[in-house]
Amino acid sequence: MINKLSSLLKAANISLTDQQKQQLVGYVELLHKWNKAYNLTSVRDPQQMLVRHILDSVVVEPHLQGERFIDVGTGPGLPGIPLAIVRPQSHFTLLDSLGKRVRFLRQVQHELGLTNVTPVQSRVEEYPSEPPFDGVISRAFASLEDMLTWCHHLPGPEGRFYALKGVRPDDEIAALPAGFTVEKIQPLQVPELDGERHLVVITRQ
């Protein structure tokens, strides 16, 4: 699996250490193992997880600004765990409302020795933001309007919202709540993945 990951990273022009690659593969192995009992992802094949979960997450890293991030509705740790592995200088709070997912995240944190993640079980609108975050990240979590409504209290004044989307969500962008503006819409290239991927970066006005 490490060879497959290496070729995918090379195709995406991403350079990682051997330790980071081992951690990413270790995460996929844990996800595959726990998925049988916990039903954490609909992707059953570990090779497909490399494309649809790992690469789909890490291609976002160059576009992040700041050091403190919160991954809302992280599920089994996507994109937060892969991002924490490839961005060890930053800290990621992994927020989910389901206890079984947070238990899985704590196991991943323990087995992979990740010191820069904090799994938290909470509803996002009830989670306090002290100190505020540099970035709020979500992947397949909600519409942009709902994301901003539920998460508006989490970033600091200069903080950003990072929404990982498939096709460019022009309808959602047109319905942004007042006080927010789109900073950029970044097309993402994910090797061996069918379909479009976009990162929508939103700031406060």
mmCIF file of C-alpha atoms in Angstrom:
data_model
loop_
_atom_site.group_PDB
_atom_site.id
_atom_site.type_symbol
_atom_site.label_atom_id
_atom_site.label_comp_id
_atom_site.label_asym_id
_atom_site.label_seq_id
_atom_site.Cartn_x
_atom_site.Cartn_y
_atom_site.Cartn_z
ATOM 1 C CA MET A 1 0.000 0.000 0.000
ATOM 2 C CA ILE A 2 2.936 2.339 0.638
ATOM 3 C CA ASN A 3 3.992 2.033 -3.028
ATOM 4 C CA LYS A 4 0.510 2.954 -4.197
ATOM 5 C CA LEU A 5 0.457 5.943 -1.853
ATOM 6 C CA SER A 6 3.897 7.051 -3.042
ATOM 7 C CA SER A 7 2.827 6.988 -6.695
ATOM 8 C CA LEU A 8 -0.358 8.939 -5.903
ATOM 9 C CA LEU A 9 1.610 11.570 -3.968
ATOM 10 C CA LYS A 10 4.110 11.847 -6.809
ATOM 11 C CA ALA A 11 1.270 12.349 -9.308
ATOM 12 C CA ALA A 12 -0.114 15.098 -7.063
ATOM 13 C CA ASN A 13 3.353 16.664 -6.724
ATOM 14 C CA ILE A 14 3.303 16.230 -2.926
ATOM 15 C CA SER A 15 6.529 15.416 -1.089
ATOM 16 C CA LEU A 16 6.315 13.659 2.304
ATOM 17 C CA THR A 17 8.733 11.892 4.646
ATOM 18 C CA ASP A 18 8.723 8.105 5.017
ATOM 19 C CA GLN A 19 7.268 8.522 8.499
ATOM 20 C CA GLN A 20 4.371 10.598 7.168
ATOM 21 C CA LYS A 21 3.654 7.980 4.507
ATOM 22 C CA GLN A 22 3.705 5.226 7.137
ATOM 23 C CA GLN A 23 1.261 7.218 9.296
ATOM 24 C CA LEU A 24 -1.114 7.748 6.369
ATOM 25 C CA VAL A 25 -1.051 4.036 5.527
ATOM 26 C CA GLY A 26 -1.476 3.210 9.233
ATOM 27 C CA TYR A 27 -4.544 5.436 9.318
ATOM 28 C CA VAL A 28 -6.063 3.650 6.301
ATOM 29 C CA GLU A 29 -5.378 0.272 7.964
ATOM 30 C CA LEU A 30 -7.118 1.412 11.159
ATOM 31 C CA LEU A 31 -10.025 2.835 9.189
ATOM 32 C CA HIS A 32 -10.405 -0.415 7.281
ATOM 33 C CA LYS A 33 -10.207 -2.487 10.474
ATOM 34 C CA TRP A 34 -12.674 -0.412 12.507
ATOM 35 C CA ASN A 35 -15.030 0.116 9.582
ATOM 36 C CA LYS A 36 -16.325 -3.428 9.835
ATOM 37 C CA ALA A 37 -17.804 -2.801 13.280
ATOM 38 C CA TYR A 38 -18.287 0.985 13.305
ATOM 39 C CA ASN A 39 -19.393 1.657 9.711
ATOM 40 C CA LEU A 40 -17.212 4.787 9.488
ATOM 41 C CA THR A 41 -17.091 5.104 5.695
ATOM 42 C CA SER A 42 -18.898 3.681 2.673
ATOM 43 C CA VAL A 43 -15.502 3.115 1.008
ATOM 44 C CA ARG A 44 -14.573 -0.501 1.775
ATOM 45 C CA ASP A 45 -11.406 -0.988 -0.283
ATOM 46 C CA PRO A 46 -8.186 0.331 1.321
ATOM 47 C CA GLN A 47 -6.724 1.141 -2.125
ATOM 48 C CA GLN A 48 -9.767 3.312 -2.824
ATOM 49 C CA MET A 49 -9.403 4.932 0.601
ATOM 50 C CA LEU A 50 -5.941 6.136 -0.469
ATOM 51 C CA VAL A 51 -7.502 8.031 -3.381
ATOM 52 C CA ARG A 52 -10.888 9.086 -2.039
ATOM 53 C CA HIS A 53 -9.886 9.845 1.558
ATOM 54 C CA ILE A 54 -6.128 10.442 1.828
ATOM 55 C CA LEU A 55 -5.296 12.249 -1.429
ATOM 56 C CA ASP A 56 -8.668 14.005 -1.437
ATOM 57 C CA SER A 57 -7.717 15.475 1.953
ATOM 58 C CA VAL A 58 -4.006 16.277 1.607
ATOM 59 C CA VAL A 59 -4.345 18.240 -1.666
ATOM 60 C CA VAL A 60 -5.970 20.974 0.454
ATOM 61 C CA GLU A 61 -2.898 21.525 2.653
ATOM 62 C CA PRO A 62 -1.049 24.134 0.501
ATOM 63 C CA HIS A 63 -4.127 26.380 0.609
ATOM 64 C CA LEU A 64 -4.470 26.515 4.403
ATOM 65 C CA GLN A 65 -3.325 29.617 6.261
ATOM 66 C CA GLY A 66 -2.625 29.621 9.998
ATOM 67 C CA GLU A 67 -1.761 27.139 12.728
ATOM 68 C CA ARG A 68 -5.004 26.274 14.556
ATOM 69 C CA PHE A 69 -7.760 24.520 12.674
ATOM 70 C CA ILE A 70 -11.042 22.832 13.516
ATOM 71 C CA ASP A 71 -12.464 20.072 11.314
ATOM 72 C CA VAL A 72 -16.237 20.210 11.853
ATOM 73 C CA GLY A 73 -18.261 17.060 11.256
ATOM 74 C CA THR A 74 -14.967 15.217 10.904
ATOM 75 C CA GLY A 75 -16.585 11.752 10.860
ATOM 76 C CA PRO A 76 -13.710 9.246 10.928
ATOM 77 C CA GLY A 77 -11.183 12.109 10.796
ATOM 78 C CA LEU A 78 -11.517 13.464 7.273
ATOM 79 C CA PRO A 79 -9.828 15.626 6.231
ATOM 80 C CA GLY A 80 -8.377 16.398 9.705
ATOM 81 C CA ILE A 81 -6.235 13.299 10.320
ATOM 82 C CA PRO A 82 -4.465 13.285 6.921
ATOM 83 C CA LEU A 83 -3.954 17.054 7.175
ATOM 84 C CA ALA A 84 -2.511 16.734 10.690
ATOM 85 C CA ILE A 85 -0.049 14.117 9.415
ATOM 86 C CA VAL A 86 1.169 16.234 6.478
ATOM 87 C CA ARG A 87 1.089 19.514 8.454
ATOM 88 C CA PRO A 88 2.709 18.604 11.812
ATOM 89 C CA GLN A 89 3.390 22.242 12.721
ATOM 90 C CA SER A 90 -0.370 22.948 12.913
ATOM 91 C CA HIS A 91 -2.981 21.771 15.411
ATOM 92 C CA PHE A 92 -6.315 20.230 14.426
ATOM 93 C CA THR A 93 -9.395 19.944 16.629
ATOM 94 C CA LEU A 94 -11.530 17.074 15.283
ATOM 95 C CA LEU A 95 -15.174 17.706 16.104
ATOM 96 C CA ASP A 96 -17.974 15.179 15.750
ATOM 97 C CA SER A 97 -21.245 14.614 17.585
ATOM 98 C CA LEU A 98 -21.082 10.791 17.450
ATOM 99 C CA GLY A 99 -19.283 9.041 20.298
ATOM 100 C CA LYS A 100 -18.183 5.996 18.274
ATOM 101 C CA ARG A 101 -16.376 8.213 15.768
ATOM 102 C CA VAL A 102 -14.594 10.128 18.515
ATOM 103 C CA ARG A 103 -13.547 6.838 20.149
ATOM 104 C CA PHE A 104 -12.076 5.768 16.810
ATOM 105 C CA LEU A 105 -10.234 9.110 16.503
ATOM 106 C CA ARG A 106 -8.714 8.697 19.978
ATOM 107 C CA GLN A 107 -7.501 5.228 18.984
ATOM 108 C CA VAL A 108 -5.935 6.661 15.808
ATOM 109 C CA GLN A 109 -4.317 9.444 17.814
ATOM 110 C CA HIS A 110 -2.858 6.895 20.237
ATOM 111 C CA GLU A 111 -1.658 4.321 17.689
ATOM 112 C CA LEU A 112 -0.126 6.827 15.255
ATOM 113 C CA GLY A 113 1.363 9.026 17.994
ATOM 114 C CA LEU A 114 -0.344 12.193 16.729
ATOM 115 C CA THR A 115 0.321 14.990 19.219
ATOM 116 C CA ASN A 116 -1.283 17.727 17.096
ATOM 117 C CA VAL A 117 -4.903 16.529 17.093
ATOM 118 C CA THR A 118 -7.647 16.860 19.705
ATOM 119 C CA PRO A 119 -10.748 14.702 19.147
ATOM 120 C CA VAL A 120 -13.882 16.287 20.660
ATOM 121 C CA GLN A 121 -17.446 15.012 20.910
ATOM 122 C CA SER A 122 -19.762 18.000 20.613
ATOM 123 C CA ARG A 123 -22.353 19.627 18.420
ATOM 124 C CA VAL A 124 -20.620 22.364 16.467
ATOM 125 C CA GLU A 125 -22.973 25.161 17.483
ATOM 126 C CA GLU A 126 -22.359 24.337 21.165
ATOM 127 C CA TYR A 127 -18.574 24.181 20.932
ATOM 128 C CA PRO A 128 -16.777 27.206 22.435
ATOM 129 C CA SER A 129 -14.064 28.901 20.429
ATOM 130 C CA GLU A 130 -11.423 29.860 22.951
ATOM 131 C CA PRO A 131 -9.019 30.889 21.590
ATOM 132 C CA PRO A 132 -10.523 31.407 18.119
ATOM 133 C CA PHE A 133 -9.373 29.251 15.221
ATOM 134 C CA ASP A 134 -7.390 30.320 12.160
ATOM 135 C CA GLY A 135 -9.453 28.035 9.974
ATOM 136 C CA VAL A 136 -12.722 26.085 10.015
ATOM 137 C CA ILE A 137 -12.606 23.076 7.675
ATOM 138 C CA SER A 138 -15.479 20.933 6.476
ATOM 139 C CA ARG A 139 -15.774 18.125 3.965
ATOM 140 C CA ALA A 140 -19.188 16.924 2.872
ATOM 141 C CA PHE A 141 -20.598 18.444 6.067
ATOM 142 C CA ALA A 142 -23.342 20.849 5.061
ATOM 143 C CA SER A 143 -24.282 23.573 2.621
ATOM 144 C CA LEU A 144 -22.136 26.720 2.765
ATOM 145 C CA GLU A 145 -25.037 28.615 4.320
ATOM 146 C CA ASP A 146 -25.480 26.029 7.089
ATOM 147 C CA MET A 147 -21.725 25.791 7.655
ATOM 148 C CA LEU A 148 -21.446 29.560 8.166
ATOM 149 C CA THR A 149 -24.581 29.708 10.316
ATOM 150 C CA TRP A 150 -23.417 26.910 12.639
ATOM 151 C CA CYS A 151 -19.699 27.756 12.683
ATOM 152 C CA HIS A 152 -19.652 31.563 12.522
ATOM 153 C CA HIS A 153 -18.347 31.815 16.119
ATOM 154 C CA LEU A 154 -15.321 29.564 15.601
ATOM 155 C CA PRO A 155 -12.743 31.578 13.604
ATOM 156 C CA GLY A 156 -10.996 34.747 14.729
ATOM 157 C CA PRO A 157 -11.430 38.059 12.843
ATOM 158 C CA GLU A 158 -8.814 37.001 10.273
ATOM 159 C CA GLY A 159 -9.921 33.365 10.224
ATOM 160 C CA ARG A 160 -11.169 31.538 7.176
ATOM 161 C CA PHE A 161 -13.722 28.897 6.321
ATOM 162 C CA TYR A 162 -12.509 26.069 4.077
ATOM 163 C CA ALA A 163 -15.276 24.018 2.447
ATOM 164 C CA LEU A 164 -14.258 20.932 0.452
ATOM 165 C CA LYS A 165 -16.783 20.471 -2.336
ATOM 166 C CA GLY A 166 -17.271 18.367 -5.444
ATOM 167 C CA VAL A 167 -18.611 20.376 -8.363
ATOM 168 C CA ARG A 168 -18.337 24.141 -8.025
ATOM 169 C CA PRO A 169 -21.292 25.058 -5.739
ATOM 170 C CA ASP A 170 -22.471 28.223 -7.517
ATOM 171 C CA ASP A 171 -26.002 27.992 -6.093
ATOM 172 C CA GLU A 172 -24.650 27.804 -2.530
ATOM 173 C CA ILE A 173 -22.229 30.667 -3.195
ATOM 174 C CA ALA A 174 -25.112 32.825 -4.436
ATOM 175 C CA ALA A 175 -26.955 32.139 -1.155
ATOM 176 C CA LEU A 176 -24.118 33.124 1.217
ATOM 177 C CA PRO A 177 -25.375 34.906 4.365
ATOM 178 C CA ALA A 178 -24.645 38.607 4.748
ATOM 179 C CA GLY A 179 -21.229 39.459 6.176
ATOM 180 C CA PHE A 180 -19.306 36.716 4.366
ATOM 181 C CA THR A 181 -17.432 36.796 1.096
ATOM 182 C CA VAL A 182 -15.745 34.188 -1.103
ATOM 183 C CA GLU A 183 -11.983 34.743 -1.103
ATOM 184 C CA LYS A 184 -11.271 32.106 -3.724
ATOM 185 C CA ILE A 185 -12.610 28.978 -5.377
ATOM 186 C CA GLN A 186 -9.707 26.616 -5.909
ATOM 187 C CA PRO A 187 -10.063 23.645 -8.291
ATOM 188 C CA LEU A 188 -8.267 20.625 -6.806
ATOM 189 C CA GLN A 189 -6.529 17.871 -8.758
ATOM 190 C CA VAL A 190 -6.823 14.450 -7.117
ATOM 191 C CA PRO A 191 -5.018 11.653 -9.000
ATOM 192 C CA GLU A 192 -7.247 8.731 -10.068
ATOM 193 C CA LEU A 193 -10.403 10.406 -8.747
ATOM 194 C CA ASP A 194 -13.370 10.743 -11.063
ATOM 195 C CA GLY A 195 -15.351 13.951 -10.810
ATOM 196 C CA GLU A 196 -14.538 17.515 -9.860
ATOM 197 C CA ARG A 197 -13.163 18.792 -6.566
ATOM 198 C CA HIS A 198 -13.154 22.393 -5.384
ATOM 199 C CA LEU A 199 -12.025 24.197 -2.257
ATOM 200 C CA VAL A 200 -14.160 27.219 -1.377
ATOM 201 C CA VAL A 201 -12.387 29.686 0.910
ATOM 202 C CA ILE A 202 -14.655 32.178 2.701
ATOM 203 C CA THR A 203 -13.796 35.149 4.909
ATOM 204 C CA ARG A 204 -15.763 37.673 6.922
ATOM 205 C CA GLN A 205 -16.321 41.009 5.246
#
